[in-house]
Structures are given as C-alpha cells and as structure tokens.
Amino acid sequence: MEADELLVRVAGGEQKAFEELYGLVSGPVFGLVRRVVRDPAQSEEVAQEVLLELWRSAARFDPGRGSAMSWILTLAHRRAVDRVRSARAATEREQREGMRAHHPAFDQVAEEVEAGLEREWVRHCLERLTSLQRQSVTLAYYDGYTYREVAEQLSLPLGTVKTRMRDGLTRLRECLGGVA
C-alpha cells in the first residue's frame, strides 16, 4: 500500500494503517533528519516527533497538493531545521551569558595602591582649604555629623557652616578634578 492511501486512513484514526505508514516512512524520515541535525540521539528524537505529528495531524494532508511522502519529508525537514536553529540559539545565549558573567581577575595589590594614592591626593587637597573649611568638611564627611551638628561643634551659625561647606567642597572638587 502506498503512503498516500495509508495517510488518508491514518487521518480516519486507523491504528493499523499508522503501523504500516510508520514502517514505510520511518527510515527516510530518520535519514533526512540525520543529515540535517547530525547528532544521532537528537535525530532520533526529532524523527519520533515527526512520526507522532503524523498521527496527530494526518487530517491536514491534502492529496491534491502533492504526495504523502513529500508532505511527510517536508514536515521532517522543517522540524529538523527548527531543532538545529534552537540548539544554535541556545549556544549563542549561553555564550552571551558567559561573556556577561566574566569578571576580570581582582588585583588586590593594585586596588590597594590605587586607594592609597587617592587618599594621599584627598589629603593634599584638604590641606589647600582654609582651616575653617577643612574643619567643617572633616566633621561632616569623616565624622558623619549633619550641618546642624557641625554648627554646634564649632559654635557657629548654621548658615555660616553651610557656606563654608559649599565653598570647601567646591575647592575640593576643583583640586580633585586633576585626579579624574
């Protein structure tokens, strides 16, 4: 019996016709899939998916549009190409994720040297402030006091402390600009 007639009977739900169709087309389906997918285990999976799809969608076959074997092999080819594309996309996703997750090695010595140089430069710039600016900035940034607490510590009006802080921070930014 030919594949066309068997496929029409499979569309009617005949299990015996499917067994015969399976025997007739499983070899060519696997061969085509194997040429596209290349991996034997993946090829077996794809071929099984195609044959299962035949059982489920045999009613979609239209004998007026071509032979059953052509329709079946077209299904097999499409499914095989989809598997290859899916595998390729997964590999590319993993590579992109691997590149994103890659962090350069941490060089503790270099980090410590750089931090030491930055501290020295900040000290140098702090020394260039007036003593009142330096006191205000030091109390706020190194000791963690608020503007109001700095004003209380220095027995000065709050507005005066804010002005000193603003002027001191402006001068620090200008001085530290040479580091960046």
PDB file of N, CA, C and O in Angstrom, residues 88-102:
ATOM      1  N   ARG A  88      21.367  26.149  18.114  1.00  0.00           N
ATOM      2  CA  ARG A  88      22.300  27.241  17.832  1.00  0.00           C
ATOM      3  C   ARG A  88      21.964  28.461  18.693  1.00  0.00           C
ATOM      4  O   ARG A  88      22.844  29.092  19.270  1.00  0.00           O
ATOM      5  N   ALA A  89      20.673  28.787  18.792  1.00  0.00           N
ATOM      6  CA  ALA A  89      20.258  29.940  19.601  1.00  0.00           C
ATOM      7  C   ALA A  89      20.603  29.717  21.071  1.00  0.00           C
ATOM      8  O   ALA A  89      21.054  30.636  21.765  1.00  0.00           O
ATOM      9  N   ALA A  90      20.412  28.496  21.556  1.00  0.00           N
ATOM     10  CA  ALA A  90      20.750  28.198  22.957  1.00  0.00           C
ATOM     11  C   ALA A  90      22.244  28.351  23.197  1.00  0.00           C
ATOM     12  O   ALA A  90      22.667  28.915  24.212  1.00  0.00           O
ATOM     13  N   THR A  91      23.048  27.890  22.258  1.00  0.00           N
ATOM     14  CA  THR A  91      24.504  28.020  22.379  1.00  0.00           C
ATOM     15  C   THR A  91      24.905  29.490  22.389  1.00  0.00           C
ATOM     16  O   THR A  91      25.734  29.914  23.204  1.00  0.00           O
ATOM     17  N   GLU A  92      24.317  30.282  21.496  1.00  0.00           N
ATOM     18  CA  GLU A  92      24.643  31.707  21.444  1.00  0.00           C
ATOM     19  C   GLU A  92      24.214  32.417  22.722  1.00  0.00           C
ATOM     20  O   GLU A  92      24.938  33.275  23.230  1.00  0.00           O
ATOM     21  N   ARG A  93      23.038  32.042  23.281  1.00  0.00           N
ATOM     22  CA  ARG A  93      22.588  32.631  24.550  1.00  0.00           C
ATOM     23  C   ARG A  93      23.566  32.309  25.668  1.00  0.00           C
ATOM     24  O   ARG A  93      23.933  33.174  26.463  1.00  0.00           O
ATOM     25  N   GLU A  94      24.001  31.058  25.719  1.00  0.00           N
ATOM     26  CA  GLU A  94      24.953  30.645  26.755  1.00  0.00           C
ATOM     27  C   GLU A  94      26.277  31.389  26.615  1.00  0.00           C
ATOM     28  O   GLU A  94      26.875  31.799  27.611  1.00  0.00           O
ATOM     29  N   GLN A  95      26.720  31.585  25.370  1.00  0.00           N
ATOM     30  CA  GLN A  95      27.975  32.311  25.151  1.00  0.00           C
ATOM     31  C   GLN A  95      27.837  33.768  25.579  1.00  0.00           C
ATOM     32  O   GLN A  95      28.732  34.322  26.216  1.00  0.00           O
ATOM     33  N   ARG A  96      26.704  34.396  25.215  1.00  0.00           N
ATOM     34  CA  ARG A  96      26.490  35.792  25.628  1.00  0.00           C
ATOM     35  C   ARG A  96      26.441  35.905  27.145  1.00  0.00           C
ATOM     36  O   ARG A  96      27.020  36.815  27.721  1.00  0.00           O
ATOM     37  N   GLU A  97      25.743  34.976  27.785  1.00  0.00           N
ATOM     38  CA  GLU A  97      25.646  34.991  29.241  1.00  0.00           C
ATOM     39  C   GLU A  97      27.006  34.754  29.876  1.00  0.00           C
ATOM     40  O   GLU A  97      27.361  35.381  30.863  1.00  0.00           O
ATOM     41  N   GLY A  98      27.781  33.861  29.269  1.00  0.00           N
ATOM     42  CA  GLY A  98      29.132  33.598  29.773  1.00  0.00           C
ATOM     43  C   GLY A  98      30.010  34.830  29.678  1.00  0.00           C
ATOM     44  O   GLY A  98      30.786  35.125  30.582  1.00  0.00           O
ATOM     45  N   MET A  99      29.880  35.569  28.578  1.00  0.00           N
ATOM     46  CA  MET A  99      30.670  36.788  28.412  1.00  0.00           C
ATOM     47  C   MET A  99      30.233  37.852  29.425  1.00  0.00           C
ATOM     48  O   MET A  99      31.054  38.572  29.968  1.00  0.00           O
ATOM     49  N   ARG A 100      28.911  37.918  29.667  1.00  0.00           N
ATOM     50  CA  ARG A 100      28.400  38.894  30.631  1.00  0.00           C
ATOM     51  C   ARG A 100      28.842  38.555  32.046  1.00  0.00           C
ATOM     52  O   ARG A 100      29.103  39.440  32.859  1.00  0.00           O
ATOM     53  N   ALA A 101      28.914  37.273  32.349  1.00  0.00           N
ATOM     54  CA  ALA A 101      29.269  36.836  33.698  1.00  0.00           C
ATOM     55  C   ALA A 101      30.779  36.867  33.948  1.00  0.00           C
ATOM     56  O   ALA A 101      31.209  36.760  35.079  1.00  0.00           O
ATOM     57  N   HIS A 102      31.570  37.023  32.884  1.00  0.00           N
ATOM     58  CA  HIS A 102      33.020  37.023  33.034  1.00  0.00           C
ATOM     59  C   HIS A 102      33.480  38.316  33.703  1.00  0.00           C
ATOM     60  O   HIS A 102      33.176  39.400  33.246  1.00  0.00           O
TER      61      HIS A 102
END
